[in-house]
C-alpha atoms as one frame of an Amber mdcrd trajectory, in Angstrom:
protein
 -34.330 -20.981  95.323 -32.664 -22.786  98.216 -31.898 -20.608 101.250 -28.796
 -22.551 102.301 -26.783 -23.162  99.142 -23.439 -22.913 100.974 -24.345 -25.781
 103.303 -25.729 -27.871 100.450 -22.620 -27.195  98.378 -20.347 -28.335 101.194
 -22.083 -31.712 101.084 -21.760 -32.067  97.288 -25.353 -31.239  96.385 -26.770
 -31.850  92.915 -29.822 -29.675  92.241 -33.058 -29.943  90.305 -36.113 -27.794
  89.641 -39.270 -28.497  91.634 -42.201 -26.383  90.547 -39.955 -23.456  89.648
 -37.960 -23.741  92.864 -34.356 -24.945  93.042 -34.068 -27.854  95.453 -31.475
 -30.524  96.212 -31.928 -33.656  94.103 -29.251 -35.657  95.912 -25.858 -35.480
  97.605 -24.252 -38.066  95.279 -24.981 -40.955  97.654 -28.796 -41.239  97.644
 -28.901 -45.014  98.256 -26.667 -44.823 101.306 -28.505 -41.757 102.608 -31.876
 -43.460 102.113 -30.769 -46.288 104.376 -29.539 -43.738 106.936 -32.986 -42.124
 107.043 -34.650 -45.536 107.399 -32.278 -46.565 110.213 -31.431 -43.333 112.047
 -32.398 -39.801 110.931 -31.992 -37.411 108.018 -32.708 -33.741 107.253 -33.956
 -32.131 104.040 -34.697 -28.543 102.979 -38.355 -28.578 101.922 -39.395 -26.796
  98.730 -42.780 -25.469  99.856 -44.656 -22.389  98.832 -46.193 -20.667 101.865
 -49.259 -18.413 102.084 -50.225 -16.389 105.157 -53.980 -15.844 105.598 -54.986
 -13.091 108.019 -58.206 -11.288 108.985 -61.165 -12.080 111.231 -62.820 -14.345
 108.633 -59.689 -16.342 107.710 -60.761 -19.699 109.190 -64.253 -19.624 107.704
 -62.948 -18.497 104.305 -60.365 -21.281 103.932 -62.691 -23.871 105.471 -65.241
 -23.150 102.739 -62.595 -23.629 100.031 -60.926 -26.925 100.965 -61.846 -30.563
 101.554 -61.047 -30.826 105.259 -62.068 -28.887 108.347 -59.689 -26.096 109.365
 -58.755 -26.201 113.069 -59.777 -23.179 115.125 -57.180 -23.656 117.871 -53.646
 -22.269 117.755 -50.997 -24.971 117.396 -53.053 -27.353 115.258 -52.929 -28.251
 111.565 -54.686 -30.319 108.929 -53.963 -31.919 105.549 -56.461 -30.758 102.902
 -57.149 -30.583  99.163 -58.358 -27.934  96.755 -60.550 -29.534  94.083 -61.940
 -28.512  90.706 -65.675 -28.882  89.838 -65.028 -32.393  88.458 -63.490 -33.470
  91.777 -59.895 -33.459  90.469 -57.143 -32.310  92.828 -55.839 -28.840  91.986
 -53.383 -28.946  94.867 -52.813 -30.522  98.244 -51.747 -28.466 101.255 -51.112
 -28.354 104.959 -53.007 -25.613 106.821 -51.798 -24.567 110.293 -53.599 -22.284
 112.734 -50.809 -20.021 113.965 -52.691 -17.735 116.359 -53.643 -14.628 114.347
 -52.954 -16.149 110.939 -53.245 -19.380 109.014 -50.116 -20.693 107.325 -50.719
 -22.737 104.167 -47.856 -24.953 102.925 -48.364 -26.165  99.347 -46.436 -27.215
  96.206 -44.417 -24.235  94.951 -45.878 -24.408  91.442 -49.391 -23.887  92.837
 -48.665 -21.028  95.240 -49.202 -18.041  92.953 -52.320 -19.472  91.286 -53.954
 -20.366  94.612 -53.163 -16.950  96.085 -54.671 -15.188  93.071 -57.749 -17.443
  93.041 -58.473 -16.937  96.716 -57.866 -13.181  96.519 -60.385 -12.929  93.671
 -63.032 -14.583  95.861 -62.676 -12.238  98.826 -65.641  -9.829  98.813 -66.968
  -8.471 102.097 -64.965 -10.913 104.229 -62.074  -9.689 106.332 -59.387 -11.836
 104.679 -55.904 -10.980 103.371 -53.691 -13.420 101.454 -49.915 -12.937 101.270
 -47.209 -15.078  99.664 -44.464 -15.345 102.305 -42.505 -18.191 100.690 -39.277
 -16.164 100.677 -39.591 -15.240 104.357 -39.389 -18.730 105.841 -37.044 -21.702
 105.824 -38.620 -25.150 106.234 -36.634 -28.296 106.983 -37.854 -31.871 107.333
 -36.360 -34.193 109.967 -37.312 -37.841 109.408 -36.319 -41.261 110.671 -36.765
 -43.535 113.704 -34.416 -41.285 115.714 -36.032 -38.001 114.644 -37.681 -37.409
 118.025 -34.325 -37.920 119.727 -32.720 -35.595 117.170 -35.221 -32.785 117.728
 -35.086 -33.195 121.520 -31.293 -32.873 121.422 -31.378 -29.374 119.887 -34.794
 -27.839 120.706 -34.844 -25.300 123.489 -38.127 -24.677 125.286 -40.987 -27.179
 125.060 -40.654 -30.845 124.184 -41.299 -32.061 120.649 -45.006 -32.091 119.667
 -46.694 -35.489 119.683 -50.004 -35.228 117.796 -49.546 -35.297 113.991 -49.713
 -31.795 112.477 -49.597 -30.092 115.882 -46.723 -27.721 116.611 -44.750 -25.976
 119.329 -42.587 -22.873 119.374 -39.066 -22.883 120.736 -35.470 -22.157 119.763
 -32.409 -23.790 118.220 -29.215 -22.045 119.354 -30.172 -18.373 118.830 -32.908
 -18.908 116.234 -36.617 -18.972 116.974 -38.285 -22.024 115.427 -41.638 -23.720
 115.101 -41.517 -27.521 115.196 -44.399 -29.419 113.560 -45.060 -33.134 114.076
 -45.406 -34.608 110.584 -48.009 -37.079 109.325 -45.189 -39.520 108.484 -45.039
 -39.244 104.665 -41.867 -41.379 104.621 -43.290 -44.046 106.926 -41.086 -42.824
 109.775 -41.404 -40.480 112.707 -40.822 -36.963 111.472 -40.972 -33.234 112.057
 -40.786 -30.024 110.091 -38.776 -27.132 111.487 -39.805 -23.635 110.392 -37.629
 -20.564 110.904 -37.063 -17.077 109.528 -35.182 -17.095 106.227 -32.222 -15.263
 107.751 -31.809 -18.063 110.310 -32.041 -20.923 107.807 -28.286 -21.568 107.508
 -27.844 -21.776 111.276 -30.894 -23.982 111.734 -29.826 -26.473 109.068 -26.315
 -26.615 110.542 -27.910 -27.329 113.927 -30.063 -30.110 112.495 -27.127 -31.749
 110.748 -24.292 -31.317 113.234 -25.470 -30.525 116.760 -26.821 -33.093 119.195
 -27.536 -36.323 117.346 -26.107 -35.966 113.818 -28.496 -36.230 110.866 -27.709
 -37.195 107.268 -28.603 -34.546 104.657 -30.859 -35.875 101.910 -32.555 -34.537
  98.793 -35.727 -35.029  96.810 -34.506 -38.121  94.945 -34.319 -39.876  98.314
 -37.603 -38.251  99.427 -39.381 -39.627  96.365 -38.018 -43.156  96.885 -38.769
 -43.252 100.621 -42.310 -41.910 100.162 -42.893 -44.467  97.387 -41.884 -47.291
  99.748 -44.231 -45.858 102.382 -47.176 -45.784  99.955 -47.515 -41.994 100.119
 -48.940 -40.352  96.969 -47.308 -37.028  96.052 -48.759 -34.059  94.179 -46.327
 -34.059  91.260 -46.766 -37.776  90.554 -50.118 -39.105  91.738 -52.357 -36.302
  93.033 -52.639 -33.603  90.381 -55.940 -33.916  88.501 -56.952 -37.141  90.294
 -60.224 -37.580  92.187 -59.122 -38.160  95.825 -61.208 -41.359  96.191 -58.939
 -43.001  93.587 -55.995 -42.324  95.891 -57.776 -43.466  99.044 -56.929 -40.098
 100.646 -59.545 -40.365 103.357 -57.420 -38.379 105.803 -57.853 -35.343 103.527
 -61.662 -35.503 103.367 -64.283 -34.419 105.891 -67.570 -35.902 104.672 -69.631
 -33.983 107.239 -68.470 -30.418 106.626 -70.245 -27.877 104.444 -70.091 -27.672
 100.673 -66.818 -27.039  98.839 -65.980 -27.196  95.138 -65.819 -30.832  93.960
 -67.588 -32.217  97.031 -70.544 -33.617  95.048 -68.231 -35.739  92.897 -66.260
 -36.995  95.907 -69.464 -37.868  97.781 -70.971 -39.642  94.763 -67.884 -41.826
  94.297 -67.812 -42.529  98.027 -71.444 -43.640  97.979 -70.691 -46.057  95.132
 -68.491 -47.989  97.563 -65.330 -47.879  95.459 -63.779 -45.809  92.651 -63.086
 -47.139  89.153 -59.317 -47.125  89.779 -57.028 -47.466  92.770 -53.395 -46.860
  93.695 -51.310 -50.026  94.005 -47.720 -51.077  94.640 -45.661 -53.190  92.252
 -42.425 -55.088  92.818 -40.594 -54.878  89.488 -39.127 -58.390  89.647 -38.083
 -58.395  85.998 -35.744 -55.422  86.547 -34.046 -56.669  89.729 -30.928 -57.979
  87.981 -30.517 -54.853  85.844 -30.782 -52.433  88.776 -28.491 -54.614  90.909
 -25.738 -54.015  88.350 -25.855 -50.260  88.983 -24.085 -48.553  91.878 -26.833
 -46.114  92.816 -24.467 -44.044  94.932 -21.910 -43.649  92.152 -24.498 -43.199
  89.357 -27.989 -42.472  90.755 -29.216 -41.339  87.334 -28.379 -44.810  85.980
 -31.682 -46.110  87.296 -33.563 -43.574  85.170 -32.582 -45.426  81.998 -33.871
 -48.775  83.288 -36.944 -48.067  85.402 -40.362 -47.452  83.799 -41.281 -43.822
  83.231 -44.519 -42.281  84.532 -47.327 -43.413  82.248 -45.797 -46.818  81.440
 -48.627 -49.294  80.792 -49.489 -51.992  83.344 -50.958 -55.231  81.973 -52.953
 -58.025  83.553 -52.325 -60.833  81.103 -52.972 -59.331  77.661 -55.198 -56.537
  78.976 -53.951 -53.033  79.763 -55.358 -52.171  83.203 -53.376 -49.161  84.374
 -50.221 -47.060  84.282 -47.172 -46.435  86.429 -47.012 -43.107  88.273 -43.358
 -43.401  89.400 -40.669 -45.978  90.030 -37.516 -46.128  92.124 -35.090 -48.494
  93.775 -36.400 -48.711  97.334 -33.772 -47.828  99.954 -35.073 -50.392 102.460
 -34.433 -53.504 100.333 -32.553 -52.149  97.317 -35.133 -53.574  94.884 -36.979
 -51.807  92.037 -40.558 -50.855  92.939 -43.334 -48.677  91.539 -46.661 -47.072
  92.307 -49.376 -47.386  89.669 -53.014 -46.625  89.031 -54.890 -49.785  88.117
 -58.505 -50.669  87.417 -60.113 -51.436  90.776 -61.483 -54.830  89.689 -58.264
 -56.027  87.979 -57.007 -59.324  89.445 -53.323 -58.578  88.728 -52.368 -62.202
  89.341 -49.494 -62.024  86.858 -48.971 -58.317  86.051 -46.363 -56.909  83.692
 -45.123 -53.391  82.982 -44.114 -52.177  79.530 -40.586 -50.750  79.551 -38.975
 -49.704  76.242 -41.509 -51.764  74.305 -40.981 -54.954  76.319 -43.127 -56.557
  79.005 -41.336 -56.763  82.358 -42.531 -59.138  85.062 -43.982 -57.571  88.216
 -45.786 -58.620  91.396 -48.516 -56.678  93.114 -47.453 -55.542  96.584 -49.192
 -54.324  99.688 -48.656 -50.698 100.731 -46.469 -49.795 102.445 -44.060 -52.172
 100.755 -43.307 -55.122 103.074 -39.598 -54.260 103.118 -40.444 -51.121 105.109
 -40.571 -51.692 108.861 -40.979 -48.028 109.640 -41.304 -46.236 112.953 -44.660
 -44.769 111.827 -47.293 -45.226 109.122 -48.054 -42.598 106.516 -51.377 -40.848
 107.060 -51.764 -40.775 103.266 -51.577 -44.551 102.950 -54.383 -45.431 100.485
 -57.527 -46.651 102.249 -60.678 -47.659 100.364 -64.184 -48.278 101.759 -64.167
 -51.901 100.598 -60.881 -52.476 102.489 -62.245 -51.362 105.843
C-alpha cells in the first residue's frame, strides 16, 4: 500500500499492483513525464519490501546466503542475488550496512518468503530477521539534475557520491537517509528513506521544494529502465541464471560458497552462456505507435506492442523471446528487451505480434537514443564482450 495516497491523488495517479503492493502506474502523462526525467529530474515512491537483519552474526549470515560480498562498514551497500540450486535467480536485492543492522531492499512479492527462509536457517548464530516494510518510506529521485535536486533540500552532509553509499541528514523536519543509486534508469539518481510517518512531508519536499521534480510511476520506470538496458526482477531476472543477464556487478567470484554458485561458476568458465539479453528496435511498429497519444491513452500501447514471451525470429528460425516492450521516452520509438540465443546472428530479426511477423533491428544497450547522465550498473556485460 502506498504511504502517500493523498499526494498521489492530487497529481491524478492511476494505480496498479506490484507484488501485492499498491503502487502508482502513471499520472496520466507518462510520455511527457518520461522526457522530464531524462532531461531534468523526477521522483517516484518505490514499492520495496524491507527486511532488517540484526545480531552479532548478521554480516556473516547474509554473506553466506547471497551472490555478492556484504560490506562490513556502515554507510555502504551492495547489489546481490539469492539463487536456487540450479543457479536461477530467486530474488535480487540491495543490502545496506546501517551500523547495528543490515537493511535489505527487495521486490515486495519476495519479502515474506525470504524472511521465512532465512529465519529457518538460523541455528546457533546471533541473527534476527524482521519485516519492517511498513515502517519506512522510500522514494527514488532520478535524472541529470537529481544531485542538484537533493542538494537543494538535504540538510546536513552533501549528497553521497559512491554508488550504493549513503548519508544521514534531514529534509525540513524529517530525518532521512539518502542513498546514491546504481543508475538503473541510466541517469544520476538517489533513494531517500524516511520513517513512514514522515513520508508525506518528504515526498512533498522532493516534488515542490528547492528544484521541482516531476512525479512519475512504474509505467515510466519500466520504460526508462528498458531504454537504459537494466533488467528487472519481474520481467527478466526471476528464474534466470545471472550469466544470461550479464549481471557481473551482482557476482563475487572469489567469495565463499553460496547456493547456486557452482552453476554460475561453470557457465562463467565456459566463456559465454547459451542465451543473452539484447535490445530490439521495433521498426515495424513505429507507425502504429506514432498514431497513439501516449499521454492521453498510455494503455493504447499495450494493444500494439509485443507481450512478454513473444517469439523472436532470425529468418525462419525462432531464436528467443521478448521480455518486455515499451515506447522509449528518449526518442518516442517502440523498443524491447529480449532473450536470444547467444550465437544468433540477428541480421534481419522479426518479432511475432498477434500472429504476424514485425520487422525489428538489433540495438546496442543502452539504446543509442539514451544520452544519460550515468550508466546502469546492471547493463549486461559478457566475458566475450570484454
